[in-house]
Coordinates of C-alpha atoms (C1' of nucleotides) in Angstrom, one line a residue:
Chain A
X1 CA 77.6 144.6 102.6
X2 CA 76.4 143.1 102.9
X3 CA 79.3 143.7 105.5
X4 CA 81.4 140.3 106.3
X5 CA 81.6 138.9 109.8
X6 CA 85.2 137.8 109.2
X7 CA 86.8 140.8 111.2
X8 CA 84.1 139.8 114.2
X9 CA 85.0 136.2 113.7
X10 CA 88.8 137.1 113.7
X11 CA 88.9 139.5 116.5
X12 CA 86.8 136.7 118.4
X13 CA 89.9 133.9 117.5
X14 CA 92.8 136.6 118.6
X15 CA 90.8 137.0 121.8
X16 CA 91.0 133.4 122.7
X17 CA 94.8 133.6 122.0
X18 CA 95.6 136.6 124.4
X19 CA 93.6 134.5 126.9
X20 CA 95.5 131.4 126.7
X21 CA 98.8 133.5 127.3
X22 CA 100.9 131.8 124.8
X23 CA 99.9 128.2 124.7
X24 CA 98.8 126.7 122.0
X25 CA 95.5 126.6 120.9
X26 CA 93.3 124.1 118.3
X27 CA 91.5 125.5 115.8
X28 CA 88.9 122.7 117.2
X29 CA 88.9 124.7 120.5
X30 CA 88.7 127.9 119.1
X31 CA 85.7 126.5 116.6
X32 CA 83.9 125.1 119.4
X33 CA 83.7 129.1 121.1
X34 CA 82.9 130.9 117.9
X35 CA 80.4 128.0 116.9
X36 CA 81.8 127.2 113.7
X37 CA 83.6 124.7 111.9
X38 CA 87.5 124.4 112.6
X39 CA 87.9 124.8 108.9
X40 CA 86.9 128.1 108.7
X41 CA 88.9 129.5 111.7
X42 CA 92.0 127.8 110.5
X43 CA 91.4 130.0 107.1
X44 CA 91.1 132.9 109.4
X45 CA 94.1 132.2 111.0
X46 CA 95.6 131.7 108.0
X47 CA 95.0 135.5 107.3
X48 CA 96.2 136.4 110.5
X49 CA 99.3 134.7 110.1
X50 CA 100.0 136.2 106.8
X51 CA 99.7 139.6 108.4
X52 CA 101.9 138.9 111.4
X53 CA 99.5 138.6 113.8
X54 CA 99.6 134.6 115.0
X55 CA 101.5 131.9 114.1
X56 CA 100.5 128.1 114.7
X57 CA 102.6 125.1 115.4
X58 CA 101.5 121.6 114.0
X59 CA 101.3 118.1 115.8
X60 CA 100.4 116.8 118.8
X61 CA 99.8 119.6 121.5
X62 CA 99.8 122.2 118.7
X63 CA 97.8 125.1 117.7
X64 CA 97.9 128.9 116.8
X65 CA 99.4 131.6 119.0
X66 CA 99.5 135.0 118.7
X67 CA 103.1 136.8 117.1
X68 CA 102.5 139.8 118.9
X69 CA 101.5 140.9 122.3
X70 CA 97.7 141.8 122.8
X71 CA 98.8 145.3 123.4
X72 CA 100.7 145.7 120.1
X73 CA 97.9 144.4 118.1
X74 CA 95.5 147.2 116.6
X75 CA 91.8 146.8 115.9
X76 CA 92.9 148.3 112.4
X77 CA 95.8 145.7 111.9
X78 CA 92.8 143.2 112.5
X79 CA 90.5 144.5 109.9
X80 CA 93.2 144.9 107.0
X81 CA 94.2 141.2 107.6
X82 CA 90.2 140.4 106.4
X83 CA 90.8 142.2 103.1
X84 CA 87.6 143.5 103.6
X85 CA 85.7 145.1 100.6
X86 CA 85.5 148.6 100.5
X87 CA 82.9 150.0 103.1
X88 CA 81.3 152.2 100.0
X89 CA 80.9 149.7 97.4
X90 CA 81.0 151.4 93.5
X91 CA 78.2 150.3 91.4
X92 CA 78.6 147.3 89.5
X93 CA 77.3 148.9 86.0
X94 CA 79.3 151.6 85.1
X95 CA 77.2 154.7 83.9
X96 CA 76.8 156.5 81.0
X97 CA 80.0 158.5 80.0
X98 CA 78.6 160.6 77.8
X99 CA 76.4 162.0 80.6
X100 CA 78.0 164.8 83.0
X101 CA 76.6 163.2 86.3
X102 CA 77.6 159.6 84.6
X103 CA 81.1 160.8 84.0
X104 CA 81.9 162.8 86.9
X105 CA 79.4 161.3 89.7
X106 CA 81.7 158.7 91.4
X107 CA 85.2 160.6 91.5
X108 CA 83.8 163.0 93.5
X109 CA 81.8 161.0 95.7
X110 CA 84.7 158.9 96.2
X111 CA 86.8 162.1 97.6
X112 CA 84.0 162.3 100.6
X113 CA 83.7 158.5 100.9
X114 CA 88.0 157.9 101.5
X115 CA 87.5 160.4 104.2
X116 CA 84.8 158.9 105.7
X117 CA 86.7 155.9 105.3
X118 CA 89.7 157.2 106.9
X119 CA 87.9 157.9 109.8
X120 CA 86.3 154.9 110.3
X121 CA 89.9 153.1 110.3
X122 CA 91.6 155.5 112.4
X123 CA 89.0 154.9 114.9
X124 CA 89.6 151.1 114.7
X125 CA 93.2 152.2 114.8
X126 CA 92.9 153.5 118.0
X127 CA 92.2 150.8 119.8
X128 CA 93.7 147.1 120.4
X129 CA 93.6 143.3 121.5
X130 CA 94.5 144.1 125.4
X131 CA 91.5 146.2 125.6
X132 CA 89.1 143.9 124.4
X133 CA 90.3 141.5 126.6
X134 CA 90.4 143.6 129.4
X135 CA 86.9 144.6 128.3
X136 CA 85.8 140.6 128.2
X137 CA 87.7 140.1 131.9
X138 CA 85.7 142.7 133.5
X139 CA 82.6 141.5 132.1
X140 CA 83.1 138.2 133.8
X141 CA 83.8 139.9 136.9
X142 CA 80.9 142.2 137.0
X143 CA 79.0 138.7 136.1
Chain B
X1 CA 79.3 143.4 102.8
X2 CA 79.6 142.9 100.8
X3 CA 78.7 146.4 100.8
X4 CA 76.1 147.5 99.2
X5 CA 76.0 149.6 96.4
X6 CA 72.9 151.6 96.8
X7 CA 73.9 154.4 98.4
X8 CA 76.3 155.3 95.7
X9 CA 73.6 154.8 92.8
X10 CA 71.2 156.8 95.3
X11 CA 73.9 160.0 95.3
X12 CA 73.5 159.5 91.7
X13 CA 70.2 159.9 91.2
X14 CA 70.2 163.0 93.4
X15 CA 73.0 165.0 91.8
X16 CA 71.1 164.1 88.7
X17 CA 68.0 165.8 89.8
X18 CA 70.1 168.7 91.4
X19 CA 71.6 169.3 88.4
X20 CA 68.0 169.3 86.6
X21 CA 67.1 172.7 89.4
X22 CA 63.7 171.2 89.7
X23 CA 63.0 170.5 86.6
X24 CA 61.3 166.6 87.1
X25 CA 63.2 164.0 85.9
X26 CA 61.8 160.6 84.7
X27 CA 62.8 157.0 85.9
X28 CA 64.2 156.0 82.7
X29 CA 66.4 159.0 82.2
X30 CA 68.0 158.5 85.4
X31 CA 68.6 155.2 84.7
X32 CA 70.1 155.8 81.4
X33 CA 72.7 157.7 83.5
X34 CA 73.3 155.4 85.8
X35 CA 73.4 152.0 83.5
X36 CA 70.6 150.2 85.2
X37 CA 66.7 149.5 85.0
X38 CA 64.1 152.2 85.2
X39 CA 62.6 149.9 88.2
X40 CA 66.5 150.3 90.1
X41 CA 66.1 153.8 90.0
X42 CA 62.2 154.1 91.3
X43 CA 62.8 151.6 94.4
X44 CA 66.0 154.1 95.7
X45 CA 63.8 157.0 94.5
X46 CA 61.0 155.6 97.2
X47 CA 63.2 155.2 99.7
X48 CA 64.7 158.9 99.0
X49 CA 61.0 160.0 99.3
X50 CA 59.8 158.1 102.5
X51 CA 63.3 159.9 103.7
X52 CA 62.2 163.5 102.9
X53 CA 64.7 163.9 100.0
X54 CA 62.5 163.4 97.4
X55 CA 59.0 163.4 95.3
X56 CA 57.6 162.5 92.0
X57 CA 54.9 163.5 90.2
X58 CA 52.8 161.6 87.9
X59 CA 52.1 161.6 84.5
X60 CA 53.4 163.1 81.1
X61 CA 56.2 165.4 81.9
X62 CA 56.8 163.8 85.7
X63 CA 59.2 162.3 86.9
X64 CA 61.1 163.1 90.4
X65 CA 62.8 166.1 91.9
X66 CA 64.5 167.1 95.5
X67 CA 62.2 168.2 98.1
X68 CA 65.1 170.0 99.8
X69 CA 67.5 172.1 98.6
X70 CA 70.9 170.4 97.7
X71 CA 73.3 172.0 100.3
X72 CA 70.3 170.8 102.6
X73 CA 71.1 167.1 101.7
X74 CA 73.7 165.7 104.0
X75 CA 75.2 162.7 102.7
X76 CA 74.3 160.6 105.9
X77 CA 71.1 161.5 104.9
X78 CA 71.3 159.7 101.4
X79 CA 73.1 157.1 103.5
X80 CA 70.6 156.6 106.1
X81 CA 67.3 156.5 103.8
X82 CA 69.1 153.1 102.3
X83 CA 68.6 151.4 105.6
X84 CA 72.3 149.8 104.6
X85 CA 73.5 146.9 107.0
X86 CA 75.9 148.0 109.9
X87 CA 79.2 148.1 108.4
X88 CA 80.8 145.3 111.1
X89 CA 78.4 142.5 110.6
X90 CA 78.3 140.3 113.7
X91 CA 78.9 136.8 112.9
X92 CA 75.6 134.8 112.1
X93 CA 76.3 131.7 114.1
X94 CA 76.2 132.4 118.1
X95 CA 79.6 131.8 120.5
X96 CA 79.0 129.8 123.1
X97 CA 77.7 131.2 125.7
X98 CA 79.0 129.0 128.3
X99 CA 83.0 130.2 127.2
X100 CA 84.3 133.5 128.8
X101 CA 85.1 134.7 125.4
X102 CA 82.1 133.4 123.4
X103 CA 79.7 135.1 125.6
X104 CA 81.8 138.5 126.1
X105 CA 83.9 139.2 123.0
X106 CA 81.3 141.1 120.7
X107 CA 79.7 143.3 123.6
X108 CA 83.3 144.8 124.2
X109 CA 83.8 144.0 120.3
X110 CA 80.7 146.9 119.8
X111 CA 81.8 149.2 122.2
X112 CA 85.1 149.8 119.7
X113 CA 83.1 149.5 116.4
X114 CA 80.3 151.2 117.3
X115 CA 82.3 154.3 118.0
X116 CA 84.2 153.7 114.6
X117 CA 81.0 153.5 112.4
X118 CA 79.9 156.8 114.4
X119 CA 83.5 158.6 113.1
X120 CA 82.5 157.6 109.6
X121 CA 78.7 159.0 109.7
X122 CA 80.0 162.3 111.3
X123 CA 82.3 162.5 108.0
X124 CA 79.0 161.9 106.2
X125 CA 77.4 164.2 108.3
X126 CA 79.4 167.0 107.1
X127 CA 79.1 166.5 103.5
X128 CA 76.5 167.5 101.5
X129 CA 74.7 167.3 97.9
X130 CA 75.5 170.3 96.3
X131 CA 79.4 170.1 97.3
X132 CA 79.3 166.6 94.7
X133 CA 77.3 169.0 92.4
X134 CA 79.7 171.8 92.5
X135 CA 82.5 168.7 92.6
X136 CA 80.7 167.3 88.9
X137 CA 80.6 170.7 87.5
X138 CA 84.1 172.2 88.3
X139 CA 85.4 168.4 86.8
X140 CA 83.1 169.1 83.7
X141 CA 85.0 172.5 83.2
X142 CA 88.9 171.1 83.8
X143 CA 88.3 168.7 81.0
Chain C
dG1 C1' 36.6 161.7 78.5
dC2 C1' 40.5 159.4 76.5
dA3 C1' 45.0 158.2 75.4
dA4 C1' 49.7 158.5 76.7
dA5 C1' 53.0 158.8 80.2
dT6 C1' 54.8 157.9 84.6
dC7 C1' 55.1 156.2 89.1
dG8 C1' 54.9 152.6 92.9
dT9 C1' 55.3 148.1 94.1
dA10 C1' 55.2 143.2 94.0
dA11 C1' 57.0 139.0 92.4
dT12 C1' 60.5 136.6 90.4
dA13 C1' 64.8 135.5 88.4
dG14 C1' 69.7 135.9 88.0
dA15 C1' 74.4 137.1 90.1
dA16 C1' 77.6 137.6 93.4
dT17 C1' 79.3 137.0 97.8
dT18 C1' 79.9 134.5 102.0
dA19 C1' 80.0 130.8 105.2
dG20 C1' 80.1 125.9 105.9
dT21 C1' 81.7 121.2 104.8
dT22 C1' 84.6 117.6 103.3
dA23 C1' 88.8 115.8 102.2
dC24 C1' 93.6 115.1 102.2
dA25 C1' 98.5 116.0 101.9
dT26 C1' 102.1 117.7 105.1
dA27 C1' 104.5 118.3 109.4
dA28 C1' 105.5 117.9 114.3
dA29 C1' 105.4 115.4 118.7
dT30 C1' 105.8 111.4 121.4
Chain D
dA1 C1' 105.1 104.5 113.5
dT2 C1' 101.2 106.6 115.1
dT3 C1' 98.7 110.3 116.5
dT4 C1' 97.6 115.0 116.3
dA5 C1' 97.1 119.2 114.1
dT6 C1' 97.7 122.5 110.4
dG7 C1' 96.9 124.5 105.5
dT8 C1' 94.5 124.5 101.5
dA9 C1' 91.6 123.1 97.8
dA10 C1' 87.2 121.9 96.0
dC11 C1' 82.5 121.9 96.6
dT12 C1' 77.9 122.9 98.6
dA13 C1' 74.7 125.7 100.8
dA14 C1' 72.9 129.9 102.4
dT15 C1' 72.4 134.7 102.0
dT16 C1' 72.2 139.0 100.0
dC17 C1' 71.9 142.1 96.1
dT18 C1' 70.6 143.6 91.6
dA19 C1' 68.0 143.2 87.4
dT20 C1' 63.8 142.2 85.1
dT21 C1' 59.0 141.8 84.2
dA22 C1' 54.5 143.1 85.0
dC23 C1' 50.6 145.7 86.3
dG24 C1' 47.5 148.7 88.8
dA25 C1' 47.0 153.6 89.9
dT26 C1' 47.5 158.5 88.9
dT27 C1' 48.3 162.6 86.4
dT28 C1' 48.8 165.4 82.3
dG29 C1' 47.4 167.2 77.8
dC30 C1' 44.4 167.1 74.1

DNA sequence: GCAAATCGTAATAGAATTAGTTACATAAAT
DNA sequence: ATTTATGTAACTAATTCTATTACGATTTGC
């Protein structure tokens, strides 16, 4: 997919969040780090707020925080917020059903793929915000 | 992202060919299977040969076969020879570099994702061709 | 040798997806 | 009231993918 950069971009927006410890922050702010336009990270946020994940308070002073602490918010939780398409993506033209392979090809692909898939998640469930930020602190240090 | 859906059309093609034991199998029968354009099918069938999977042979009564046996074929393999995108896309605009987070959140981003994409190619890994094939056949016989 | 069949690949066009931009109504803070 | 900021819609631009067309090269079979 052409894969989407959304869960990059998002995980990039909760990061500034966990940073600010709970004080407001503009999507302005957070467009100027990601090098975007504020538009598109307050559609992120958006997302994130549907799933729980921040919440954002408007007028003067205002801005998104995180709902959750950094510790409580999984990689996985991240990357479902996205609705991200499918990481095996079926073919658009659907083949012949009259053929064996045509009719019978994709279900059983699918059965190795959703494992695959699984695994893929569970990894992403495995981890969460505090480490990344932990991870982006000790960086600076080392720096 | 988009995913792409080559890898699924290239599984195709090879349980097609599988199922043909050697027997070669022309462009435009494969893509009557598969609902698409003889060309589709020859440009994954190159890629499947520069991989090793694959080769063709010329002329009346040609058409492509596997250059491996089936339980040879792992489906990382077939995965690999599409040269697919990485399945986290980073984003296309760069953070700034001059923010703690914008120049440190997709290194420690990686280190996560990197280790997820590796969980879904050892799934992959541990798949292969003729386990579909047996998958197509044993679905032809419950219906 | 000749004709028919088939591949391999390039070039282009058409679709679909994604990110970026602009605009504006709404809500909160001071 | 004014200012600041969000949320969302509408549109544009960029990118990526698939489909199509075309044609030279190669092999088979007669």
């Amino acid at each position: 997919m052409s894969a989407s950069t959304r869960f990059c971009v998002a995980v990039h927006i909760l990061a500034a969040l966990a940073l600010q410890r709970g004080k407001p922050v503009a999507s302005e702010a957070i467009a100027a780090s990601v090098g975007t336009n504020p538009a598109v990270v307050r559609r992120l946020l958006s997302d994130l707020a549907r799933a729980g994940l921040t919440r954002s308070q408007l007028g003067k002073g205002g801005g998104a925080m995180l709902a959750k602490a950094p510790k409580k918010i999984s990689l996985l939780e991240i990357y479902r917020a996205m609705d991200e398409p499918a990481i095996v993506a079926a073919p658009r033209s659907t083949p012949d059903q009259t053929c064996l392979v045509g009719r019978n090809v994709q279900p059983a692909l699918r059965r190795v793929t959703d494992a695959a898939e699984a695994a893929f998640f569970d990894a992403l469930a495995g981890a969460n915000l505090k480490q990344i930020v932990k991870d982006i602190k000790a960086d600076s240090i080392a720096a």
